Amino acid sequence: MKKHPVYFLITMFITTSFLGCASFSKKAFEAEFQNLEKENISKLEGSYALNPIMKYKDKVPEEVKSNETLPDSLVTNNAYQFMVTPNYSYKKNLYRRSENHNRSINLKFQTANLLSVKVYEDNTVIKDTILSGKYKKGMFYLDNKYSKSSGIPYLLGGVNNNKRRIGLTKNGNLLVNEAHSDNGAFLFLFWAGTDYNLTYEYQKK
């Protein structure tokens, strides 16, 4: 029996929907990763440095040096921005890297699904945000996802999406893992886009 073209289109849409989604991966930081149980997810609570100390993107972890060549005004990887801002193009430099030595980020659960995120400068709160999320696979998955379609996705257009989750290293440092995907297609034929899994590690204070 000959299948109707509609069935073909539906099948292709379902299949390609998965291709256009950002997906998390622990491969880059699995050697350092501490798998948290739902009952002890509160171990994420505490204060951490605002600037990262390690970057995990490829197989070899990379130390983040304070004197890296990127201009100080363009650095957008502090823990608060990386967790709170859902889309890279919206990230703005809130705090210069060189000025963050006396700043820290504090995490505390208000409920099992609500996380208080505060930035302190000395003993003064300068940023105060509540993020929702849920426990999954040893980490806390944040709900502040970003997804935007342009044109007609998978036919003539693209999909840009982004999401984050947080966890701990074996020595108690904070991990913020971001998955990003930006792909386009014409009649289900995909062209190269931007896909990455990027993770930063922040020192426990």
Short mmCIF file of N, CA, C and O in Angstrom, two decimals, residues 116-172:
data_model
loop_
_atom_site.label_atom_id
_atom_site.label_comp_id
_atom_site.label_asym_id
_atom_site.label_seq_id
_atom_site.Cartn_x
_atom_site.Cartn_y
_atom_site.Cartn_z
N SER A 116 17.70 29.83 45.12
CA SER A 116 18.06 31.23 45.30
C SER A 116 19.51 31.42 44.87
O SER A 116 20.41 30.68 45.29
N VAL A 117 19.73 32.42 44.00
CA VAL A 117 21.07 32.72 43.49
C VAL A 117 21.39 34.17 43.82
O VAL A 117 20.75 35.09 43.32
N LYS A 118 22.38 34.38 44.68
CA LYS A 118 22.75 35.73 45.09
C LYS A 118 24.22 36.00 44.80
O LYS A 118 25.05 35.11 44.94
N VAL A 119 24.48 37.23 44.40
CA VAL A 119 25.87 37.67 44.22
C VAL A 119 26.19 38.65 45.35
O VAL A 119 25.46 39.62 45.56
N TYR A 120 27.29 38.36 46.05
CA TYR A 120 27.73 39.22 47.15
C TYR A 120 28.99 39.99 46.75
O TYR A 120 29.87 39.44 46.08
N GLU A 121 29.03 41.24 47.15
CA GLU A 121 30.26 42.01 47.08
C GLU A 121 30.62 42.37 48.51
O GLU A 121 29.92 43.15 49.16
N ASP A 122 31.68 41.74 49.00
CA ASP A 122 31.98 41.74 50.43
C ASP A 122 30.77 41.13 51.14
O ASP A 122 30.45 39.98 50.89
N ASN A 123 30.05 41.88 51.96
CA ASN A 123 28.89 41.32 52.66
C ASN A 123 27.56 41.88 52.15
O ASN A 123 26.52 41.71 52.78
N THR A 124 27.60 42.55 51.00
CA THR A 124 26.40 43.18 50.45
C THR A 124 25.88 42.40 49.25
O THR A 124 26.64 42.06 48.34
N VAL A 125 24.56 42.14 49.24
CA VAL A 125 23.93 41.46 48.10
C VAL A 125 23.75 42.46 46.97
O VAL A 125 23.10 43.49 47.13
N ILE A 126 24.30 42.16 45.80
CA ILE A 126 24.17 43.07 44.65
C ILE A 126 23.33 42.45 43.52
O ILE A 126 22.92 43.15 42.61
N LYS A 127 23.09 41.14 43.59
CA LYS A 127 22.19 40.48 42.66
C LYS A 127 21.43 39.40 43.42
O LYS A 127 22.01 38.68 44.22
N ASP A 128 20.13 39.30 43.14
CA ASP A 128 19.29 38.33 43.85
C ASP A 128 18.27 37.77 42.87
O ASP A 128 17.39 38.49 42.39
N THR A 129 18.39 36.50 42.55
CA THR A 129 17.53 35.87 41.54
C THR A 129 17.05 34.51 42.04
O THR A 129 17.77 33.82 42.76
N ILE A 130 15.83 34.15 41.66
CA ILE A 130 15.29 32.83 41.95
C ILE A 130 15.17 32.06 40.64
O ILE A 130 14.55 32.54 39.69
N LEU A 131 15.77 30.87 40.58
CA LEU A 131 15.68 30.02 39.40
C LEU A 131 14.93 28.74 39.75
O LEU A 131 15.16 28.15 40.80
N SER A 132 14.05 28.33 38.86
CA SER A 132 13.35 27.05 39.05
C SER A 132 14.07 25.96 38.28
O SER A 132 14.81 26.22 37.32
N GLY A 133 13.86 24.73 38.70
CA GLY A 133 14.50 23.61 38.03
C GLY A 133 14.09 22.30 38.69
O GLY A 133 13.16 22.25 39.49
N LYS A 134 14.81 21.24 38.36
CA LYS A 134 14.49 19.93 38.94
C LYS A 134 15.73 19.04 38.95
O LYS A 134 16.65 19.20 38.14
N TYR A 135 15.72 18.08 39.86
CA TYR A 135 16.81 17.12 39.94
C TYR A 135 16.69 16.10 38.81
O TYR A 135 15.59 15.62 38.49
N LYS A 136 17.83 15.78 38.20
CA LYS A 136 17.84 14.78 37.14
C LYS A 136 19.28 14.31 36.90
O LYS A 136 20.19 15.14 36.77
N LYS A 137 19.48 13.03 36.88
CA LYS A 137 20.78 12.43 36.53
C LYS A 137 21.95 13.01 37.31
O LYS A 137 23.01 13.32 36.75
N GLY A 138 21.76 13.19 38.60
CA GLY A 138 22.85 13.63 39.46
C GLY A 138 23.14 15.10 39.45
O GLY A 138 24.11 15.56 40.06
N MET A 139 22.28 15.90 38.76
CA MET A 139 22.49 17.34 38.67
C MET A 139 21.17 18.08 38.83
O MET A 139 20.10 17.45 38.92
N PHE A 140 21.23 19.40 38.88
CA PHE A 140 20.04 20.23 38.97
C PHE A 140 19.86 20.93 37.63
O PHE A 140 20.68 21.75 37.24
N TYR A 141 18.77 20.57 36.92
CA TYR A 141 18.50 21.11 35.59
C TYR A 141 17.68 22.39 35.71
O TYR A 141 16.58 22.38 36.28
N LEU A 142 18.21 23.49 35.18
CA LEU A 142 17.53 24.78 35.26
C LEU A 142 16.43 24.88 34.21
O LEU A 142 16.57 24.40 33.09
N ASP A 143 15.34 25.54 34.59
CA ASP A 143 14.19 25.68 33.68
C ASP A 143 14.34 26.85 32.71
O ASP A 143 13.55 26.97 31.78
N ASN A 144 15.31 27.72 32.93
CA ASN A 144 15.40 28.92 32.09
C ASN A 144 16.04 28.59 30.73
O ASN A 144 17.10 29.10 30.37
N LYS A 145 15.36 27.75 29.98
CA LYS A 145 15.84 27.35 28.65
C LYS A 145 15.50 28.45 27.64
O LYS A 145 14.61 29.27 27.84
N TYR A 146 16.23 28.42 26.53
CA TYR A 146 15.99 29.37 25.45
C TYR A 146 15.74 28.59 24.17
O TYR A 146 16.47 27.65 23.85
N SER A 147 14.69 28.97 23.44
CA SER A 147 14.42 28.33 22.15
C SER A 147 13.77 29.35 21.23
O SER A 147 12.80 30.02 21.59
N LYS A 148 14.32 29.46 20.02
CA LYS A 148 13.78 30.41 19.05
C LYS A 148 13.86 29.80 17.65
O LYS A 148 14.90 29.29 17.24
N SER A 149 12.76 29.87 16.92
CA SER A 149 12.71 29.36 15.56
C SER A 149 12.67 30.52 14.57
O SER A 149 12.11 31.58 14.86
N SER A 150 13.26 30.32 13.41
CA SER A 150 13.21 31.32 12.35
C SER A 150 12.73 30.65 11.07
O SER A 150 13.08 29.50 10.78
N GLY A 151 11.90 31.35 10.31
CA GLY A 151 11.34 30.76 9.10
C GLY A 151 10.43 29.60 9.43
O GLY A 151 9.71 29.61 10.43
N ILE A 152 10.47 28.55 8.63
CA ILE A 152 9.73 27.32 8.89
C ILE A 152 10.75 26.26 9.25
O ILE A 152 11.46 25.75 8.37
N PRO A 153 10.87 25.94 10.55
CA PRO A 153 11.90 25.00 10.99
C PRO A 153 11.89 23.71 10.18
O PRO A 153 10.83 23.13 9.93
N TYR A 154 13.11 23.26 9.79
CA TYR A 154 13.35 22.00 9.09
C TYR A 154 12.90 22.05 7.62
O TYR A 154 13.23 21.15 6.86
N LEU A 155 12.11 23.04 7.22
CA LEU A 155 11.75 23.19 5.81
C LEU A 155 12.57 24.31 5.19
O LEU A 155 13.29 24.12 4.22
N LEU A 156 12.48 25.48 5.76
CA LEU A 156 13.28 26.62 5.32
C LEU A 156 13.43 27.55 6.52
O LEU A 156 12.65 28.48 6.72
N GLY A 157 14.40 27.25 7.34
CA GLY A 157 14.59 28.05 8.54
C GLY A 157 15.55 27.36 9.49
O GLY A 157 16.29 26.45 9.10
N GLY A 158 15.51 27.77 10.74
CA GLY A 158 16.42 27.21 11.71
C GLY A 158 15.87 27.24 13.12
O GLY A 158 14.82 27.83 13.37
N VAL A 159 16.57 26.58 14.00
CA VAL A 159 16.19 26.51 15.41
C VAL A 159 17.42 26.80 16.26
O VAL A 159 18.49 26.22 16.04
N ASN A 160 17.27 27.71 17.20
CA ASN A 160 18.34 28.07 18.13
C ASN A 160 17.86 27.75 19.53
O ASN A 160 16.84 28.28 19.97
N ASN A 161 18.55 26.86 20.24
CA ASN A 161 18.14 26.58 21.61
C ASN A 161 19.34 26.39 22.52
O ASN A 161 20.45 26.11 22.07
N ASN A 162 19.09 26.58 23.82
CA ASN A 162 20.14 26.65 24.80
C ASN A 162 19.57 26.26 26.16
O ASN A 162 18.45 26.62 26.49
N LYS A 163 20.35 25.52 26.95
CA LYS A 163 19.90 25.13 28.29
C LYS A 163 21.11 24.88 29.19
O LYS A 163 22.22 24.67 28.71
N ARG A 164 20.87 24.90 30.51
CA ARG A 164 21.94 24.75 31.49
C ARG A 164 21.54 23.82 32.64
O ARG A 164 20.37 23.68 32.95
N ARG A 165 22.55 23.24 33.26
CA ARG A 165 22.37 22.43 34.46
C ARG A 165 23.60 22.65 35.34
O ARG A 165 24.66 23.05 34.85
N ILE A 166 23.45 22.41 36.64
CA ILE A 166 24.56 22.62 37.56
C ILE A 166 24.80 21.37 38.38
O ILE A 166 23.91 20.57 38.61
N GLY A 167 26.06 21.20 38.81
CA GLY A 167 26.42 20.04 39.61
C GLY A 167 27.68 20.34 40.40
O GLY A 167 28.11 21.50 40.51
N LEU A 168 28.29 19.29 40.92
CA LEU A 168 29.49 19.44 41.74
C LEU A 168 30.62 18.55 41.23
O LEU A 168 30.39 17.50 40.64
N THR A 169 31.85 19.02 41.47
CA THR A 169 33.01 18.18 41.25
C THR A 169 33.20 17.31 42.49
O THR A 169 32.57 17.53 43.53
N LYS A 170 34.11 16.37 42.41
CA LYS A 170 34.37 15.49 43.55
C LYS A 170 34.97 16.24 44.73
O LYS A 170 34.86 15.78 45.87
N ASN A 171 35.59 17.39 44.47
CA ASN A 171 36.14 18.18 45.57
C ASN A 171 35.23 19.33 45.99
O ASN A 171 35.64 20.24 46.70
N GLY A 172 33.97 19.29 45.53
CA GLY A 172 32.97 20.24 46.01
C GLY A 172 32.86 21.55 45.26
O GLY A 172 32.13 22.45 45.70
#
